[in-house]
Amino acid sequence: MKVAIVALQGDVREHAAALTDAGATPVLARVPEQLDGVDAIVLPGGESTTMSLLLASSGVGDALAERLDAGTPVFGTCAGMILLAREVLDGRADQRSFGVIDIAVRRNAFGRQVDSFEADLQVDGLGREPFPAVFIRAPFVDRAGDDVEVLARVAEHPVLCRQGNVLVAAFHPELSADRRLHRLFLEGV
Ligand code: GLN
């Protein structure tokens, strides 16, 4: 299974390692043609405003929009989650979001004093063993539409959501040694 990682900015290597461990072949996509013929796509964490600019200047953004319209499964983590959301709160006016999952995401939502933290998450569908989740200037979901499954929360805030073949995490599963979320994503592809 070939999985493109949008490789313009952010933690691309870590996703490549996680996908390889989970049994897929990662393809680092820096130009639009590198999205051709892949079975699934990962949008990594990083900085959504910067990624938005690079998506436009590289042409990868339009190719990505086409693939998403065609229903290619996608996993967005942190900044990637922001880019896939229907609505971005506290975003920059010019930042693009692809609107393929019906959530409103608030950027940097956990506030300054807890910019970064780890939490053991109870995840629906992963069994009883908690998932060790790393949050870095993370967003959370302010509103999730009726068709969105919330798979995990921190306090009352959704941080892992799925709608059809769109999976989004507010945290960085690729930074944990635990590969269950990458496997869960690949099982749906
Ligand atoms: N705060 C970042 C943003 O707005 C996301 C942080 C991350 O991806 N770790 O894009």
PDB file of C-alpha atoms and ligand atoms in Angstrom:
ATOM      1  CA  MET A   1       0.000   0.000   0.000  1.00  0.00           C
ATOM      2  CA  LYS A   2       1.460   3.367  -1.063  1.00  0.00           C
ATOM      3  CA  VAL A   3       0.746   6.257   1.285  1.00  0.00           C
ATOM      4  CA  ALA A   4       1.774   9.795   0.337  1.00  0.00           C
ATOM      5  CA  ILE A   5       2.952  12.074   3.120  1.00  0.00           C
ATOM      6  CA  VAL A   6       2.572  15.721   2.186  1.00  0.00           C
ATOM      7  CA  ALA A   7       6.218  16.642   2.742  1.00  0.00           C
ATOM      8  CA  LEU A   8       6.351  20.430   2.499  1.00  0.00           C
ATOM      9  CA  GLN A   9       6.917  21.090   6.202  1.00  0.00           C
ATOM     10  CA  GLY A  10       6.520  19.402   9.574  1.00  0.00           C
ATOM     11  CA  ASP A  11       7.247  15.970  10.992  1.00  0.00           C
ATOM     12  CA  VAL A  12       7.405  13.971   7.784  1.00  0.00           C
ATOM     13  CA  ARG A  13      10.173  11.506   8.746  1.00  0.00           C
ATOM     14  CA  GLU A  14       8.364  10.360  11.857  1.00  0.00           C
ATOM     15  CA  HIS A  15       5.203   9.591   9.865  1.00  0.00           C
ATOM     16  CA  ALA A  16       7.290   7.739   7.281  1.00  0.00           C
ATOM     17  CA  ALA A  17       8.770   5.569  10.037  1.00  0.00           C
ATOM     18  CA  ALA A  18       5.357   4.929  11.591  1.00  0.00           C
ATOM     19  CA  LEU A  19       3.796   3.989   8.232  1.00  0.00           C
ATOM     20  CA  THR A  20       6.681   1.674   7.411  1.00  0.00           C
ATOM     21  CA  ASP A  21       6.307  -0.028  10.809  1.00  0.00           C
ATOM     22  CA  ALA A  22       2.581  -0.403  10.142  1.00  0.00           C
ATOM     23  CA  GLY A  23       3.265  -2.171   6.834  1.00  0.00           C
ATOM     24  CA  ALA A  24       2.802   0.594   4.226  1.00  0.00           C
ATOM     25  CA  THR A  25       5.209   2.187   1.746  1.00  0.00           C
ATOM     26  CA  PRO A  26       5.528   5.943   2.352  1.00  0.00           C
ATOM     27  CA  VAL A  27       5.942   8.327  -0.589  1.00  0.00           C
ATOM     28  CA  LEU A  28       7.150  11.833   0.273  1.00  0.00           C
ATOM     29  CA  ALA A  29       5.062  14.258  -1.799  1.00  0.00           C
ATOM     30  CA  ARG A  30       6.660  17.611  -2.579  1.00  0.00           C
ATOM     31  CA  VAL A  31       5.259  18.093  -6.071  1.00  0.00           C
ATOM     32  CA  PRO A  32       1.698  17.425  -7.308  1.00  0.00           C
ATOM     33  CA  GLU A  33       2.643  14.362  -9.413  1.00  0.00           C
ATOM     34  CA  GLN A  34       3.788  12.544  -6.294  1.00  0.00           C
ATOM     35  CA  LEU A  35       0.154  12.216  -5.232  1.00  0.00           C
ATOM     36  CA  ASP A  36      -0.647  10.207  -8.377  1.00  0.00           C
ATOM     37  CA  GLY A  37      -1.527   6.579  -7.800  1.00  0.00           C
ATOM     38  CA  VAL A  38      -1.268   6.535  -4.014  1.00  0.00           C
ATOM     39  CA  ASP A  39      -3.787   4.606  -1.913  1.00  0.00           C
ATOM     40  CA  ALA A  40      -3.954   7.095   0.963  1.00  0.00           C
ATOM     41  CA  ILE A  41      -2.520  10.403   2.148  1.00  0.00           C
ATOM     42  CA  VAL A  42      -1.093  11.704   5.437  1.00  0.00           C
ATOM     43  CA  LEU A  43      -1.007  15.399   6.300  1.00  0.00           C
ATOM     44  CA  PRO A  44       1.548  15.801   9.091  1.00  0.00           C
ATOM     45  CA  GLY A  45       1.809  18.173  12.014  1.00  0.00           C
ATOM     46  CA  GLY A  46       3.793  21.364  11.745  1.00  0.00           C
ATOM     47  CA  GLU A  47       2.386  24.823  11.248  1.00  0.00           C
ATOM     48  CA  SER A  48      -0.883  25.026   9.343  1.00  0.00           C
ATOM     49  CA  THR A  49      -0.411  28.639   8.183  1.00  0.00           C
ATOM     50  CA  THR A  50       3.040  27.881   6.734  1.00  0.00           C
ATOM     51  CA  MET A  51       1.828  24.633   5.210  1.00  0.00           C
ATOM     52  CA  SER A  52      -1.065  26.471   3.637  1.00  0.00           C
ATOM     53  CA  LEU A  53       1.341  28.871   1.880  1.00  0.00           C
ATOM     54  CA  LEU A  54       3.577  26.014   0.725  1.00  0.00           C
ATOM     55  CA  LEU A  55       0.596  24.017  -0.533  1.00  0.00           C
ATOM     56  CA  ALA A  56      -0.310  26.976  -2.747  1.00  0.00           C
ATOM     57  CA  SER A  57       3.198  27.748  -4.036  1.00  0.00           C
ATOM     58  CA  SER A  58       4.047  24.089  -4.771  1.00  0.00           C
ATOM     59  CA  GLY A  59       0.772  23.266  -6.500  1.00  0.00           C
ATOM     60  CA  VAL A  60       0.351  20.322  -4.140  1.00  0.00           C
ATOM     61  CA  GLY A  61      -2.725  21.975  -2.597  1.00  0.00           C
ATOM     62  CA  ASP A  62      -4.837  21.766  -5.749  1.00  0.00           C
ATOM     63  CA  ALA A  63      -3.720  18.201  -6.465  1.00  0.00           C
ATOM     64  CA  LEU A  64      -4.543  17.301  -2.873  1.00  0.00           C
ATOM     65  CA  ALA A  65      -8.009  18.868  -3.148  1.00  0.00           C
ATOM     66  CA  GLU A  66      -8.656  16.734  -6.244  1.00  0.00           C
ATOM     67  CA  ARG A  67      -7.574  13.563  -4.487  1.00  0.00           C
ATOM     68  CA  LEU A  68      -9.705  14.374  -1.453  1.00  0.00           C
ATOM     69  CA  ASP A  69     -12.718  15.083  -3.692  1.00  0.00           C
ATOM     70  CA  ALA A  70     -12.155  11.680  -5.277  1.00  0.00           C
ATOM     71  CA  GLY A  71     -12.402  10.097  -1.813  1.00  0.00           C
ATOM     72  CA  THR A  72      -8.784   9.125  -1.177  1.00  0.00           C
ATOM     73  CA  PRO A  73      -8.474   8.217   2.538  1.00  0.00           C
ATOM     74  CA  VAL A  74      -6.567  10.813   4.544  1.00  0.00           C
ATOM     75  CA  PHE A  75      -5.070  11.044   8.030  1.00  0.00           C
ATOM     76  CA  GLY A  76      -4.372  14.570   9.312  1.00  0.00           C
ATOM     77  CA  THR A  77      -2.440  15.130  12.513  1.00  0.00           C
ATOM     78  CA  CYS A  78      -2.327  18.410  14.414  1.00  0.00           C
ATOM     79  CA  ALA A  79      -1.675  21.028  11.686  1.00  0.00           C
ATOM     80  CA  GLY A  80      -2.961  18.378   9.265  1.00  0.00           C
ATOM     81  CA  MET A  81      -6.198  18.195  11.226  1.00  0.00           C
ATOM     82  CA  ILE A  82      -6.573  21.955  10.948  1.00  0.00           C
ATOM     83  CA  LEU A  83      -6.052  21.802   7.171  1.00  0.00           C
ATOM     84  CA  LEU A  84      -8.783  19.170   6.735  1.00  0.00           C
ATOM     85  CA  ALA A  85     -11.440  20.859   8.888  1.00  0.00           C
ATOM     86  CA  ARG A  86     -14.543  22.545   7.548  1.00  0.00           C
ATOM     87  CA  GLU A  87     -14.018  25.512   9.860  1.00  0.00           C
ATOM     88  CA  VAL A  88     -10.862  26.957  11.470  1.00  0.00           C
ATOM     89  CA  LEU A  89     -11.190  29.148  14.555  1.00  0.00           C
ATOM     90  CA  ASP A  90      -8.323  31.489  15.467  1.00  0.00           C
ATOM     91  CA  GLY A  91      -6.813  30.853  12.047  1.00  0.00           C
ATOM     92  CA  ARG A  92      -5.219  33.296   9.689  1.00  0.00           C
ATOM     93  CA  ALA A  93      -7.708  34.782   7.259  1.00  0.00           C
ATOM     94  CA  ASP A  94      -5.738  33.524   4.260  1.00  0.00           C
ATOM     95  CA  GLN A  95      -5.117  29.975   5.451  1.00  0.00           C
ATOM     96  CA  ARG A  96      -6.644  27.242   3.366  1.00  0.00           C
ATOM     97  CA  SER A  97      -8.671  24.414   4.768  1.00  0.00           C
ATOM     98  CA  PHE A  98      -9.980  21.578   2.638  1.00  0.00           C
ATOM     99  CA  GLY A  99     -13.260  21.119   4.491  1.00  0.00           C
ATOM    100  CA  VAL A 100     -13.447  17.333   4.210  1.00  0.00           C
ATOM    101  CA  ILE A 101     -14.507  16.687   7.804  1.00  0.00           C
ATOM    102  CA  ASP A 102     -17.412  18.495   9.451  1.00  0.00           C
ATOM    103  CA  ILE A 103     -15.628  19.928  12.470  1.00  0.00           C
ATOM    104  CA  ALA A 104     -14.711  23.371  13.726  1.00  0.00           C
ATOM    105  CA  VAL A 105     -11.130  23.292  14.974  1.00  0.00           C
ATOM    106  CA  ARG A 106      -9.615  25.873  17.291  1.00  0.00           C
ATOM    107  CA  ARG A 107      -5.897  26.463  16.741  1.00  0.00           C
ATOM    108  CA  ASN A 108      -3.569  26.513  19.764  1.00  0.00           C
ATOM    109  CA  ALA A 109      -6.646  25.712  21.812  1.00  0.00           C
ATOM    110  CA  PHE A 110      -4.991  24.335  24.937  1.00  0.00           C
ATOM    111  CA  GLY A 111      -3.465  27.703  25.756  1.00  0.00           C
ATOM    112  CA  ARG A 112       0.023  28.855  26.453  1.00  0.00           C
ATOM    113  CA  GLN A 113       0.822  27.327  29.823  1.00  0.00           C
ATOM    114  CA  VAL A 114       0.043  23.891  28.473  1.00  0.00           C
ATOM    115  CA  ASP A 115       1.503  24.459  25.008  1.00  0.00           C
ATOM    116  CA  SER A 116       2.793  20.913  25.026  1.00  0.00           C
ATOM    117  CA  PHE A 117       1.841  17.925  27.136  1.00  0.00           C
ATOM    118  CA  GLU A 118       1.337  14.184  27.046  1.00  0.00           C
ATOM    119  CA  ALA A 119      -1.883  12.398  27.864  1.00  0.00           C
ATOM    120  CA  ASP A 120      -2.913   8.752  28.026  1.00  0.00           C
ATOM    121  CA  LEU A 121      -5.986   8.631  25.838  1.00  0.00           C
ATOM    122  CA  GLN A 122      -8.788   6.147  25.921  1.00  0.00           C
ATOM    123  CA  VAL A 123      -9.485   5.575  22.225  1.00  0.00           C
ATOM    124  CA  ASP A 124     -12.658   3.957  20.878  1.00  0.00           C
ATOM    125  CA  GLY A 125     -11.673   0.977  18.791  1.00  0.00           C
ATOM    126  CA  LEU A 126      -8.169   0.514  20.218  1.00  0.00           C
ATOM    127  CA  GLY A 127      -9.072  -1.614  23.213  1.00  0.00           C
ATOM    128  CA  ARG A 128      -8.385  -0.871  26.852  1.00  0.00           C
ATOM    129  CA  GLU A 129      -4.711  -0.017  26.590  1.00  0.00           C
ATOM    130  CA  PRO A 130      -4.511   3.812  26.554  1.00  0.00           C
ATOM    131  CA  PHE A 131      -2.739   5.576  23.695  1.00  0.00           C
ATOM    132  CA  PRO A 132       0.203   7.784  24.787  1.00  0.00           C
ATOM    133  CA  ALA A 133      -0.569  11.023  22.948  1.00  0.00           C
ATOM    134  CA  VAL A 134       1.838  13.942  22.490  1.00  0.00           C
ATOM    135  CA  PHE A 135       0.197  17.356  22.130  1.00  0.00           C
ATOM    136  CA  ILE A 136       2.276  20.277  20.788  1.00  0.00           C
ATOM    137  CA  ARG A 137       0.545  23.656  20.517  1.00  0.00           C
ATOM    138  CA  ALA A 138      -2.395  21.503  19.700  1.00  0.00           C
ATOM    139  CA  PRO A 139      -5.845  22.379  18.441  1.00  0.00           C
ATOM    140  CA  PHE A 140      -9.042  20.812  19.715  1.00  0.00           C
ATOM    141  CA  VAL A 141     -12.460  20.374  18.178  1.00  0.00           C
ATOM    142  CA  ASP A 142     -14.988  22.997  19.177  1.00  0.00           C
ATOM    143  CA  ARG A 143     -17.871  21.544  17.204  1.00  0.00           C
ATOM    144  CA  ALA A 144     -18.300  18.143  15.592  1.00  0.00           C
ATOM    145  CA  GLY A 145     -21.135  17.534  13.111  1.00  0.00           C
ATOM    146  CA  ASP A 146     -23.639  14.689  13.471  1.00  0.00           C
ATOM    147  CA  ASP A 147     -21.796  12.523  10.963  1.00  0.00           C
ATOM    148  CA  VAL A 148     -18.495  12.786  12.831  1.00  0.00           C
ATOM    149  CA  GLU A 149     -17.413  10.017  15.214  1.00  0.00           C
ATOM    150  CA  VAL A 150     -15.480  11.265  18.228  1.00  0.00           C
ATOM    151  CA  LEU A 151     -12.949   8.545  19.090  1.00  0.00           C
ATOM    152  CA  ALA A 152     -11.117  10.288  21.953  1.00  0.00           C
ATOM    153  CA  ARG A 153     -11.345  13.380  24.126  1.00  0.00           C
ATOM    154  CA  VAL A 154      -9.209  15.405  26.515  1.00  0.00           C
ATOM    155  CA  ALA A 155     -11.479  16.722  29.222  1.00  0.00           C
ATOM    156  CA  GLU A 156     -14.654  17.235  27.175  1.00  0.00           C
ATOM    157  CA  HIS A 157     -12.820  18.257  24.002  1.00  0.00           C
ATOM    158  CA  PRO A 158     -12.733  15.912  21.005  1.00  0.00           C
ATOM    159  CA  VAL A 159      -9.123  15.280  19.897  1.00  0.00           C
ATOM    160  CA  LEU A 160      -9.534  12.280  17.584  1.00  0.00           C
ATOM    161  CA  CYS A 161     -12.343  12.216  15.032  1.00  0.00           C
ATOM    162  CA  ARG A 162     -13.379  10.289  11.965  1.00  0.00           C
ATOM    163  CA  GLN A 163     -15.866  10.913   9.199  1.00  0.00           C
ATOM    164  CA  GLY A 164     -15.901   8.228   6.508  1.00  0.00           C
ATOM    165  CA  ASN A 165     -12.302   7.806   5.403  1.00  0.00           C
ATOM    166  CA  VAL A 166     -11.073  11.062   6.940  1.00  0.00           C
ATOM    167  CA  LEU A 167      -9.256  10.559  10.253  1.00  0.00           C
ATOM    168  CA  VAL A 168      -7.916  13.520  12.240  1.00  0.00           C
ATOM    169  CA  ALA A 169      -5.905  13.764  15.463  1.00  0.00           C
ATOM    170  CA  ALA A 170      -5.113  16.919  17.421  1.00  0.00           C
ATOM    171  CA  PHE A 171      -1.944  15.224  18.685  1.00  0.00           C
ATOM    172  CA  HIS A 172       1.128  13.538  17.151  1.00  0.00           C
ATOM    173  CA  PRO A 173       0.675   9.745  17.003  1.00  0.00           C
ATOM    174  CA  GLU A 174       3.866   9.490  14.918  1.00  0.00           C
ATOM    175  CA  LEU A 175       5.906  10.716  17.923  1.00  0.00           C
ATOM    176  CA  SER A 176       4.783   7.785  20.085  1.00  0.00           C
ATOM    177  CA  ALA A 177       6.246   4.308  19.722  1.00  0.00           C
ATOM    178  CA  ASP A 178       2.656   3.030  19.619  1.00  0.00           C
ATOM    179  CA  ARG A 179       1.623   2.316  16.012  1.00  0.00           C
ATOM    180  CA  ARG A 180      -2.001   1.380  16.656  1.00  0.00           C
ATOM    181  CA  LEU A 181      -3.448   4.574  15.186  1.00  0.00           C
ATOM    182  CA  HIS A 182      -1.448   4.300  11.972  1.00  0.00           C
ATOM    183  CA  ARG A 183      -2.634   0.686  11.735  1.00  0.00           C
ATOM    184  CA  LEU A 184      -6.229   1.729  12.391  1.00  0.00           C
ATOM    185  CA  PHE A 185      -5.938   4.243   9.547  1.00  0.00           C
ATOM    186  CA  LEU A 186      -4.433   1.679   7.156  1.00  0.00           C
ATOM    187  CA  GLU A 187      -7.126  -0.875   8.010  1.00  0.00           C
ATOM    188  CA  GLY A 188      -9.706   1.564   6.672  1.00  0.00           C
ATOM    189  CA  VAL A 189      -7.845   2.093   3.365  1.00  0.00           C
TER     190      VAL A 189
HETATM  191  N1  GLN B   1      -0.395  25.269  16.226  1.00  0.00           N
HETATM  192  C1  GLN B   1      -0.073  24.684  14.957  1.00  0.00           C
HETATM  193  C2  GLN B   1      -0.926  25.237  13.836  1.00  0.00           C
HETATM  194  O1  GLN B   1      -1.712  26.080  14.015  1.00  0.00           O
HETATM  195  C3  GLN B   1      -0.210  23.190  14.984  1.00  0.00           C
HETATM  196  C4  GLN B   1       0.850  22.587  15.877  1.00  0.00           C
HETATM  197  C5  GLN B   1       1.299  21.229  15.472  1.00  0.00           C
HETATM  198  O2  GLN B   1       1.055  20.752  14.361  1.00  0.00           O
HETATM  199  N2  GLN B   1       2.023  20.616  16.355  1.00  0.00           N
HETATM  200  O3  GLN B   1      -0.788  24.808  12.733  1.00  0.00           O
END
